[in-house]
XYZ file of C-alpha atoms in Angstrom:
644
model
C -16.217 22.059 -29.543
C -15.954 22.175 -26.037
C -20.011 22.444 -25.398
C -22.444 20.022 -23.671
C -24.392 18.240 -25.402
C -27.403 20.352 -26.860
C -30.692 18.791 -28.214
C -34.246 19.114 -28.397
C -34.335 17.265 -25.023
C -30.916 19.063 -23.205
C -31.111 22.104 -24.021
C -30.645 24.618 -21.646
C -33.062 27.176 -21.281
C -35.529 29.852 -19.267
C -37.617 28.511 -16.375
C -40.187 30.332 -14.367
C -41.809 29.289 -11.051
C -46.325 29.065 -11.298
C -46.807 29.870 -7.927
C -49.174 27.001 -8.165
C -45.644 24.634 -6.929
C -44.760 26.455 -4.292
C -48.063 25.993 -3.385
C -48.625 22.056 -4.059
C -44.981 21.728 -3.239
C -45.404 22.905 0.783
C -48.318 21.019 0.722
C -46.936 17.947 0.422
C -47.733 17.246 -3.553
C -45.956 16.970 -6.920
C -48.413 17.313 -9.688
C -46.873 16.181 -12.951
C -46.180 19.535 -13.995
C -44.443 20.142 -11.098
C -42.569 16.997 -11.295
C -41.524 17.610 -15.316
C -40.497 21.462 -14.442
C -38.118 19.649 -11.396
C -36.510 17.608 -13.300
C -35.424 20.334 -16.241
C -34.626 22.840 -13.639
C -32.041 19.933 -12.652
C -30.556 19.150 -15.711
C -29.945 22.219 -16.640
C -27.618 23.258 -13.445
C -26.266 19.741 -13.716
C -25.459 20.871 -18.143
C -23.770 24.138 -16.321
C -21.479 21.677 -13.828
C -20.952 19.755 -16.201
C -20.123 22.970 -18.731
C -17.839 24.848 -15.802
C -16.041 21.722 -15.078
C -14.386 21.152 -18.920
C -13.968 25.321 -19.618
C -12.267 25.269 -15.913
C -10.350 22.528 -16.864
C -9.392 24.397 -20.876
C -8.424 27.609 -18.878
C -6.046 25.778 -16.430
C -4.694 23.320 -18.557
C -5.307 20.400 -17.113
C -8.353 18.882 -19.388
C -6.003 16.538 -20.735
C -4.404 13.931 -18.600
C -1.320 11.709 -18.754
C -3.371 8.817 -20.396
C -6.645 9.901 -20.675
C -7.741 12.171 -23.593
C -8.676 15.381 -23.385
C -12.289 16.177 -22.093
C -13.212 17.106 -25.808
C -12.725 13.140 -26.678
C -15.874 12.456 -24.227
C -18.484 15.341 -24.762
C -17.622 14.365 -28.844
C -19.044 10.617 -28.025
C -21.434 12.241 -25.888
C -22.616 14.534 -28.626
C -22.537 11.331 -31.153
C -25.042 8.818 -28.461
C -27.312 12.230 -27.689
C -28.687 12.647 -31.737
C -30.279 8.866 -31.848
C -30.603 8.921 -27.896
C -31.455 11.756 -25.702
C -33.283 9.518 -23.646
C -29.848 8.123 -22.337
C -27.209 11.294 -22.160
C -30.635 12.820 -20.315
C -30.394 9.870 -17.895
C -27.209 10.816 -17.213
C -27.330 14.584 -16.160
C -29.800 13.565 -13.236
C -27.779 10.936 -12.454
C -27.090 11.588 -8.574
C -23.272 10.984 -9.330
C -22.512 13.428 -11.714
C -23.997 16.572 -9.463
C -21.496 15.515 -7.075
C -18.394 14.611 -9.203
C -18.576 17.935 -10.559
C -18.944 20.166 -7.655
C -15.979 17.865 -6.320
C -13.547 18.425 -9.035
C -14.760 22.156 -9.981
C -13.371 22.703 -5.923
C -10.225 20.407 -6.988
C -9.881 22.280 -10.414
C -9.990 26.661 -8.596
C -7.165 24.842 -5.668
C -5.108 24.296 -8.381
C -3.668 20.688 -9.396
C -1.102 18.642 -7.622
C 0.063 15.139 -6.562
C -1.520 13.598 -4.105
C 0.949 13.738 -1.470
C 2.269 10.415 -0.180
C -0.990 8.586 2.397
C -3.048 10.636 0.801
C -6.155 8.534 -0.856
C -6.634 10.874 -2.713
C -6.505 10.675 -6.527
C -5.098 12.155 -9.463
C -7.130 15.548 -11.107
C -7.057 14.005 -14.210
C -8.274 10.730 -13.025
C -11.016 12.834 -11.480
C -11.687 14.311 -14.055
C -11.881 11.227 -16.532
C -15.515 9.976 -14.656
C -16.739 12.353 -17.674
C -15.025 9.629 -19.899
C -16.381 6.774 -17.703
C -19.985 9.170 -18.117
C -19.546 8.768 -22.398
C -18.850 5.217 -22.030
C -22.301 4.881 -20.082
C -23.661 6.184 -22.645
C -22.294 4.797 -26.038
C -23.089 1.175 -24.037
C -27.024 1.991 -23.126
C -27.157 3.439 -26.830
C -25.425 0.751 -28.826
C -23.207 3.570 -30.432
C -19.668 2.432 -31.449
C -16.515 3.609 -30.729
C -13.343 3.812 -28.297
C -12.980 5.249 -25.813
C -10.096 5.434 -22.683
C -10.667 5.274 -18.843
C -9.673 5.701 -15.054
C -8.567 2.935 -13.583
C -9.059 2.797 -9.506
C -8.490 -0.320 -7.181
C -8.616 -2.768 -10.161
C -12.164 -1.386 -10.385
C -13.455 0.914 -13.802
C -17.244 2.222 -13.340
C -19.804 2.849 -15.951
C -22.201 4.937 -14.325
C -26.349 3.623 -13.733
C -25.292 0.430 -15.012
C -22.192 -0.414 -12.832
C -18.732 -1.418 -13.127
C -15.895 -4.580 -14.442
C -13.125 -5.698 -11.607
C -10.407 -6.369 -13.189
C -8.531 -9.812 -11.913
C -6.730 -9.134 -9.070
C -2.771 -8.899 -11.111
C -2.455 -6.238 -14.143
C 0.356 -4.481 -16.098
C 1.083 -1.995 -13.363
C 3.547 -2.564 -10.857
C 1.983 -3.544 -7.255
C 1.935 -0.666 -4.712
C 2.144 2.021 -7.345
C -0.665 4.293 -6.325
C -1.358 6.624 -10.064
C -4.350 4.414 -11.417
C -4.221 3.040 -14.841
C -5.964 3.250 -17.981
C -8.051 0.555 -19.329
C -9.435 0.741 -23.279
C -13.589 0.174 -23.862
C -14.273 -0.386 -27.422
C -17.916 -0.542 -27.892
C -19.270 -1.877 -31.177
C -22.317 -0.938 -33.484
C -25.208 -2.073 -31.616
C -25.560 -6.205 -33.102
C -22.103 -6.414 -33.765
C -20.539 -8.152 -30.605
C -19.377 -7.560 -27.093
C -18.102 -4.018 -25.799
C -14.542 -4.858 -24.643
C -12.135 -4.504 -22.367
C -7.824 -4.231 -22.424
C -6.260 -3.594 -19.658
C -2.168 -4.300 -20.557
C -2.392 -7.640 -22.430
C -6.335 -9.003 -20.760
C -9.257 -8.625 -22.458
C -13.236 -8.849 -20.707
C -15.789 -8.954 -23.087
C -18.687 -7.126 -20.901
C -22.311 -9.863 -21.313
C -25.247 -8.530 -23.894
C -27.041 -7.812 -20.485
C -25.993 -5.160 -18.421
C -28.069 -5.984 -16.023
C -26.811 -9.528 -14.864
C -24.038 -9.927 -13.457
C -20.569 -11.872 -15.655
C -17.283 -12.333 -14.467
C -15.779 -9.182 -13.763
C -18.696 -6.789 -14.168
C -21.027 -6.163 -11.322
C -23.926 -4.990 -12.320
C -25.755 -2.528 -9.760
C -28.877 -3.255 -7.720
C -31.898 -2.466 -8.941
C -35.188 -3.193 -6.574
C -39.396 -2.058 -7.586
C -40.937 -0.012 -5.232
C -43.338 -2.117 -5.198
C -43.193 -6.141 -7.884
C -47.143 -5.951 -7.000
C -48.518 -3.396 -9.312
C -44.735 -2.987 -11.841
C -44.131 0.504 -9.818
C -40.356 1.896 -11.094
C -37.377 0.435 -9.563
C -34.634 2.278 -7.482
C -31.068 2.229 -7.754
C -29.774 0.748 -4.909
C -26.032 2.993 -5.675
C -22.198 0.483 -4.405
C -20.615 1.398 -7.712
C -20.388 5.410 -8.476
C -17.588 5.935 -6.955
C -19.834 9.813 -6.556
C -22.311 7.929 -4.078
C -21.445 8.984 -1.281
C -20.661 13.303 -0.578
C -19.910 13.275 3.239
C -15.884 13.096 2.905
C -13.823 13.665 0.187
C -11.781 10.506 0.352
C -13.673 8.005 -1.594
C -15.109 4.815 -1.181
C -13.639 1.504 -1.701
C -14.388 0.765 -4.987
C -13.441 -3.224 -2.826
C -16.460 -2.648 -0.536
C -20.018 -2.947 -1.843
C -23.279 -5.281 -0.970
C -22.985 -8.430 -0.307
C -25.730 -10.914 -1.510
C -27.959 -11.065 1.643
C -27.724 -7.208 2.302
C -28.473 -6.774 -1.368
C -31.663 -9.046 -1.241
C -32.896 -7.793 2.790
C -32.338 -4.621 0.947
C -35.097 -5.510 -2.343
C -37.424 -7.521 0.565
C -37.655 -4.557 2.651
C -38.219 -1.613 -0.609
C -40.815 -3.912 -1.857
C -42.251 -4.513 1.506
C -41.983 -0.174 2.700
C -43.291 0.341 -1.895
C -46.300 -1.394 -0.832
C -46.847 0.326 2.348
C -46.525 3.566 0.402
C -49.067 2.638 -2.084
C -51.203 1.369 0.459
C -51.586 4.278 2.319
C -49.657 6.828 1.486
C -50.592 7.664 -2.384
C -48.930 11.413 -2.019
C -45.910 10.413 -0.329
C -45.448 8.567 -3.171
C -45.841 11.565 -5.382
C -42.565 13.032 -4.487
C -41.095 9.528 -4.295
C -41.301 8.637 -8.055
C -39.364 11.929 -8.690
C -37.057 12.634 -5.605
C -36.056 9.142 -4.883
C -34.451 7.347 -7.315
C -30.884 6.090 -5.991
C -29.999 4.974 -2.572
C -26.981 4.458 -1.067
C -26.500 2.164 1.514
C -24.900 2.507 5.375
C -24.244 -0.548 6.931
C -26.814 -1.439 8.804
C -27.758 -0.238 12.728
C -29.345 0.186 15.658
C -33.774 0.112 15.605
C -33.954 4.087 15.959
C -31.106 4.956 14.813
C -31.617 5.439 10.953
C -29.285 7.010 9.178
C -30.016 8.965 6.114
C -29.061 11.859 4.476
C -29.328 13.726 1.116
C -27.039 16.858 -0.460
C -28.678 19.433 -2.438
C -26.538 18.846 -5.922
C -27.489 15.221 -5.832
C -30.812 15.041 -6.409
C -32.438 11.680 -6.717
C -29.916 10.237 -4.428
C -30.462 9.772 -0.835
C -28.086 7.954 1.748
C -29.779 5.494 4.205
C -28.600 2.939 6.482
C -30.632 -0.754 5.819
C -33.613 -0.254 8.439
C -34.782 -3.059 10.410
C -38.728 -3.069 9.053
C -40.275 -1.668 6.224
C -41.919 0.877 8.602
C -39.013 2.331 8.909
C -37.303 2.612 5.627
C -40.702 3.843 4.093
C -40.783 7.022 6.608
C -36.994 7.862 5.641
C -37.380 7.968 2.760
C -40.303 9.936 3.007
C -38.238 12.156 5.282
C -35.578 11.785 2.846
C -37.950 12.812 -0.822
C -39.328 15.687 1.186
C -35.290 17.493 1.676
C -34.620 15.875 -1.802
C -38.088 18.190 -3.284
C -37.410 21.084 -1.096
C -33.174 20.898 -2.876
C -34.921 21.137 -5.852
C -37.322 24.320 -5.873
C -34.471 26.321 -3.569
C -32.663 25.386 -6.643
C -35.700 27.388 -8.816
C -35.411 30.214 -6.372
C -34.333 31.435 -3.217
C -37.038 31.090 0.396
C -34.450 32.573 2.849
C -32.383 35.720 2.471
C -29.494 34.831 4.651
C -27.103 36.733 3.260
C -27.000 39.954 4.903
C -23.965 42.141 4.498
C -21.947 42.030 8.020
C -24.216 40.547 10.437
C -23.948 37.143 11.395
C -25.914 34.563 10.108
C -28.671 33.730 13.347
C -29.220 31.039 14.646
C -32.180 28.900 15.791
C -33.964 26.100 18.188
C -34.985 22.726 16.257
C -36.617 19.826 17.789
C -35.207 17.632 15.491
C -31.400 18.470 15.957
C -29.045 19.335 18.962
C -27.287 22.008 17.695
C -28.818 25.114 16.256
C -29.569 25.992 12.877
C -29.916 28.643 10.412
C -33.027 29.778 9.170
C -33.269 27.177 5.866
C -31.455 24.346 8.224
C -35.352 25.052 10.152
C -37.280 24.950 7.102
C -36.094 22.256 5.801
C -36.425 20.132 8.732
C -39.699 21.538 9.055
C -41.244 20.631 5.656
C -38.779 17.378 5.532
C -41.145 16.498 9.625
C -44.558 17.690 7.630
C -43.940 14.397 6.148
C -43.049 11.911 8.420
C -46.102 14.239 11.085
C -48.112 12.488 8.115
C -47.435 9.511 7.590
C -47.258 8.192 10.623
C -50.974 10.708 11.237
C -52.294 8.159 9.060
C -49.751 4.524 10.780
C -50.565 5.580 13.524
C -55.006 4.017 12.662
C -53.496 1.722 10.826
C -50.935 -0.148 13.276
C -51.921 -2.199 16.076
C -50.570 -2.762 19.634
C -47.041 -1.289 20.683
C -46.515 -0.521 16.994
C -49.461 1.598 17.349
C -48.597 3.003 20.858
C -44.824 3.970 18.867
C -46.410 5.527 16.121
C -49.127 7.545 17.970
C -44.948 9.285 20.347
C -44.215 9.891 16.451
C -46.810 11.512 15.583
C -47.237 13.264 18.873
C -44.051 14.048 18.497
C -43.454 15.837 15.583
C -47.051 17.624 15.119
C -45.249 19.984 17.980
C -42.127 19.600 16.280
C -43.765 20.999 13.059
C -45.474 23.241 14.437
C -43.012 24.865 16.612
C -40.370 24.815 13.660
C -43.520 26.855 11.783
C -43.976 29.988 14.978
C -40.311 30.257 14.879
C -40.297 31.115 10.618
C -43.333 32.831 10.862
C -41.584 35.129 13.378
C -38.262 35.093 11.485
C -37.054 38.318 9.354
C -35.347 36.094 6.905
C -37.879 34.741 4.208
C -38.448 35.712 0.712
C -41.486 36.515 -0.416
C -41.515 32.975 -2.021
C -40.562 31.865 1.696
C -43.306 33.295 3.497
C -46.122 31.819 0.462
C -44.149 28.637 1.170
C -44.560 29.067 5.376
C -47.972 30.018 4.968
C -48.606 26.963 2.959
C -47.218 24.838 4.899
C -49.202 26.022 8.199
C -52.134 25.855 6.575
C -51.139 21.993 5.535
C -50.780 21.540 8.857
C -54.162 23.257 9.996
C -55.559 20.581 7.967
C -54.793 17.959 9.727
C -57.768 16.779 11.580
C -57.318 16.883 15.529
C -56.694 13.879 16.695
C -55.921 13.347 19.977
C -52.664 10.384 21.234
C -53.512 8.034 23.708
C -52.491 8.531 27.458
C -48.788 6.414 28.295
C -47.697 7.984 23.864
C -48.606 11.509 24.695
C -47.344 11.446 27.759
C -43.442 10.105 26.412
C -44.515 12.656 23.106
C -45.248 15.975 25.753
C -41.675 14.715 27.854
C -40.149 13.874 24.836
C -40.155 17.635 23.947
C -40.358 19.237 27.139
C -36.253 17.103 27.418
C -35.265 17.940 23.534
C -35.207 21.736 24.224
C -33.940 21.620 28.034
C -30.884 19.685 27.135
C -30.487 22.043 23.919
C -31.090 25.336 26.451
C -28.281 23.888 28.794
C -25.511 23.263 25.387
C -25.974 26.172 23.374
C -27.606 29.350 25.935
C -25.265 30.729 28.703
C -26.869 33.219 31.144
C -25.336 37.095 31.258
C -22.130 36.758 34.168
C -23.714 39.136 36.057
C -26.660 39.097 36.574
C -26.171 35.363 37.917
C -24.013 36.569 40.413
C -26.562 38.939 40.901
C -28.863 35.663 41.346
C -26.795 33.991 43.765
C -26.447 36.725 45.843
C -29.512 37.311 46.491
C -30.382 33.555 47.277
C -26.857 33.674 50.070
C -29.370 36.168 51.541
C -32.377 34.721 51.338
C -33.607 37.294 50.090
C -37.438 36.203 47.665
C -36.527 35.059 44.930
C -39.651 36.983 43.095
C -38.210 40.596 44.311
C -35.187 38.902 42.728
C -32.908 40.241 39.599
C -34.076 38.655 36.251
C -31.281 36.659 34.113
C -30.877 36.809 30.229
C -29.274 34.242 28.448
C -27.344 34.776 25.086
C -26.832 31.965 22.330
C -23.396 30.450 22.325
C -22.902 27.491 20.854
C -21.825 24.238 21.367
C -19.662 23.098 18.362
C -19.057 19.326 20.105
C -22.864 18.902 20.884
C -24.478 18.263 17.631
C -26.339 15.399 18.528
C -30.261 15.398 20.546
C -30.033 13.056 23.599
C -30.484 9.899 24.306
C -32.557 9.564 25.887
C -35.183 9.586 22.986
C -34.567 6.603 21.617
C -34.766 5.427 25.398
C -38.471 6.641 24.925
C -39.183 4.485 21.361
C -37.165 1.466 23.190
C -39.537 1.547 25.638
C -42.370 1.908 23.780
C -41.549 -0.753 20.865
C -39.757 -2.967 22.939
C -40.584 -2.435 27.028
C -38.512 -5.636 28.379
C -35.790 -4.845 26.236
C -35.242 -1.107 27.904
C -32.612 -1.609 30.476
C -30.608 -4.042 27.825
C -30.667 -0.744 25.561
C -29.743 1.360 27.829
C -26.616 -0.398 28.533
C -25.099 -0.903 25.850
C -26.505 2.337 24.387
C -24.435 3.807 27.325
C -21.349 1.781 26.320
C -20.878 2.873 22.693
C -21.237 6.754 23.540
C -19.973 7.025 27.163
C -22.906 7.924 28.667
C -22.184 7.591 32.032
C -23.813 4.644 33.743
C -25.370 6.069 37.360
C -26.780 8.023 34.540
C -27.710 5.658 32.123
C -30.066 3.548 35.649
C -31.355 7.121 36.547
C -32.329 7.114 32.678
C -34.461 3.557 32.898
C -35.762 4.565 36.841
C -37.237 7.704 34.513
C -38.821 5.679 31.977
C -40.203 3.063 34.184
C -42.345 5.736 36.061
C -40.195 5.414 39.188
C -39.850 9.289 39.743
C -38.288 9.791 43.361
C -35.795 6.762 42.733
C -35.123 8.425 39.360
C -34.334 11.389 41.320
C -31.868 9.767 43.356
C -30.182 8.686 40.969
C -29.871 12.147 38.820
C -28.422 13.687 41.566
C -26.033 11.706 42.427
C -25.266 12.026 38.559
C -25.097 15.384 39.569
C -22.940 15.295 42.498
C -19.783 14.061 39.974
C -20.835 15.593 36.842
C -22.285 19.208 37.445
C -22.312 20.725 34.603
C -24.063 17.916 31.477
C -26.725 19.013 30.377
C -28.404 15.689 30.532
C -28.771 15.109 34.804
C -30.323 19.088 34.716
C -33.293 18.240 31.950
C -33.425 14.775 33.201
C -33.677 16.102 36.554
C -36.417 18.427 36.256
C -38.672 15.549 34.288
C -38.273 12.756 37.679
C -39.225 16.317 39.736
C -42.307 16.471 37.331
C -43.849 13.672 37.498
C -42.907 13.878 40.974
C -45.434 16.720 41.228
C -42.773 18.646 42.870
C -43.633 21.960 38.932
C -41.815 24.885 40.475
C -38.374 23.039 40.486
C -39.500 21.352 37.412
C -40.193 24.037 35.280
C -36.899 26.100 36.078
C -35.142 23.319 34.843
C -37.044 22.382 32.231
C -37.434 26.393 31.255
C -34.200 28.008 31.972
C -31.428 24.478 33.184
C -28.444 27.351 32.083
C -29.832 29.354 34.564
C -29.684 26.550 37.503
C -27.130 24.874 35.959
C -25.036 28.419 36.445
C -25.779 29.834 40.020
C -25.655 26.331 41.453
C -21.605 26.357 39.956
C -21.521 29.994 41.289
C -22.140 29.514 45.123
C -20.884 25.942 44.436
C -17.015 28.409 43.736
C -18.121 31.713 45.832
C -18.789 29.002 49.025
C -17.505 26.569 49.324
C -20.501 24.347 48.569
C -22.372 22.989 46.766
C -25.932 23.878 47.286
C -29.188 20.953 47.287
C -30.081 21.454 43.116
C -33.438 20.461 44.020
C -33.460 24.111 46.450
C -31.835 25.712 44.212
C -33.904 24.453 41.590
C -37.029 25.428 43.387
C -35.990 28.930 44.665
C -34.864 29.836 40.693
C -37.990 28.659 39.881
C -40.033 31.685 42.031
C -37.630 33.925 40.053
C -39.600 36.466 37.845
C -37.618 35.333 34.713
C -37.433 32.072 34.936
C -41.711 30.727 36.191
C -42.682 33.694 33.493
C -40.084 32.040 30.611
C -42.526 29.787 28.348
C-alpha cells in the first residue's frame, strides 16, 4: 500500500471557505475558526503533495534508491505512528520543510532522474527522496514508536525534521571525497526502553533522551519563546533542516549553523519583539500564532536593509536576516505573517484571474518594489504593507525622539503606498469576485484608520519618498513613443510654445536589471534615526552598491536641505551619466525644494519624457541642453503638466 496516513486528524476532506473568513482576513483578523480552516487546508495540501511524490516515484521506478528502502517503508512507519499519535504526524505534515521538499522533488521527478554532473552540488534523486524516511524517523522518535529505518547522510549529517540533526564524526567508512551520500541506520526502541541509536559504518551514536538538549554529536533545533513572561508559543529557529531555504536549487550546507552568540541574540530579540507585539498589537499576534512557527535565520544586514522572504508552499515559515533591534524584527514578522496568511487563503480560493489565454500578464506599479508587478503581486504587497502601516500607526504613538520620527515616516510612506495600491486593484480587471470582496474589505479597514497628521519633517520626507519611488520606477521601466519624442524635440528646437506642442505617450518596458528600490529611501531613514551618521552611511552604501560617489554626495546635500548644492550635484552626475534614473529623480526633488515647480513636476511625473527629449536633442543637434531648462520647457507641455 502506498497511502498517506489517514487517521482522524489527517484525513483529506472537502473544504469550504465562508465569506466571513474573507472579510476577517482582509481586515487583518484571524479568528480561531479561520485559523483552523487554514491549517486544515495546508495539511490537506501537504498530504496531496506527498502522495504525488510517492506515486510519481513509483510510476517512474524511482521509489527505491541504491542505498535506501522503498518509500513504502517510510509510509508504513508513519502509519504506525499515526495510529496512536496523530498529532505528531499532523505536525510533520505542517512542517514547512515538507512543502519545500515535496515541490523540489516533484520537479526533479518530472524532469527525469539524472546523476549529478562533475562539480554539481545537487544530491542524487534517491537521497532527496530519502527525506521522507527522515520525516518518518522523526515521527517515530517523537512518539516513542519502535522501528528501524535507514536514512540518507549529507555532508556527514543526518536530518531529523522538527528535532535537529546528528553530526557524524569526521571519519566514516565512506571514502574521503566520495560524492554519493552515505546511509545510516536508526534504531528506535520502545518508549522508555533506552536511547535511539544511529549506526553509521562501524560507529554507534546514542541520541539523548531529551532531544531539546545538545549532546555530543546531536544538534537540536533552537527555540525561542514569543513572550517568555507570558509562556507564549515558541518559534523554531531553523538551521538544521536541509529544506529550510526555498530560494535556490542548491541546498544550504549542513555544516553551517547558528553560532551560540547569534542564537542567543535571536532568542533575545524574539522575546522582546514578542513582548512588544503582545502589549500593543494583539491582532497581529493572532496572525503570528498561526502563520509563523518557523524563522529561518539569515546573516545580519545593515540597519534598514533587513532581508525577509516567505513561500506559498512553506506556510508558517519566514526567512529573516538578523535585525538590529526588536522593533525591526516585530514589523518584519508582521509583514511576513501577512504574506503567509494570504498564501493560505489563496490555497482555498483564487483572488486574481491572470491566466488570460493569449494575453500578456499586465504589470503595475507597486511602491514597495523597484520592478513592475502582476496584479497578484500588488495584492500581496498591499495586504502585507497594510499590516506594516497599522504597526507603525500604533508605534508612532508609543515611541519618542528619533524613533518616533522614524515611525511617523514609515506610517506616512506605507499609508500612502497601500492607498495607491488599493486604487490600482479597484481599477484593474483581473480580480475574481472573491478578490474584489477582499479588496473592498481591505479598503474599508484602511478607511477606519483615524486621520492622524504626521509631523512636518517626517511628513516632508515621506512625501519625497513617495515621489522618488515613482519617478525612479518610471525612468527605469517606461519608454516614451519615439516618434512623439522626435516631434516634441523638434518643437523645442524651433522655440515653439510647449503648451501647443504634441504630447508624448509612454509604454511599460520593464528593465529586468532594475529590481530593487532606489537607495535614497535608506538614506532618508538614516537621516531620521541617525542624522550624524548620514554621510558615513551614504559613503558605505555607495561603496557596497557601486553607486557613483558624486550621486551619493548630491543625495546627502538633498537630505540635509541644501537644495542648490543638490541641484548642482545632480547636474554634474547627469553630465557623465545622462541615463541614470536616480539622478533625474533626485534633480526633480532638489528643484522642488529650490522652488522650481514646473521643472520639478516634469522630472517627478514624467522623467522618461524629459530624459528622452534631452537625449534626442543631444544626438540630433550635437550638444546636450541644460537639463533644468529642458525639464521646465517639457513641464509646460499639456501631456506632462496634466500628469498626476
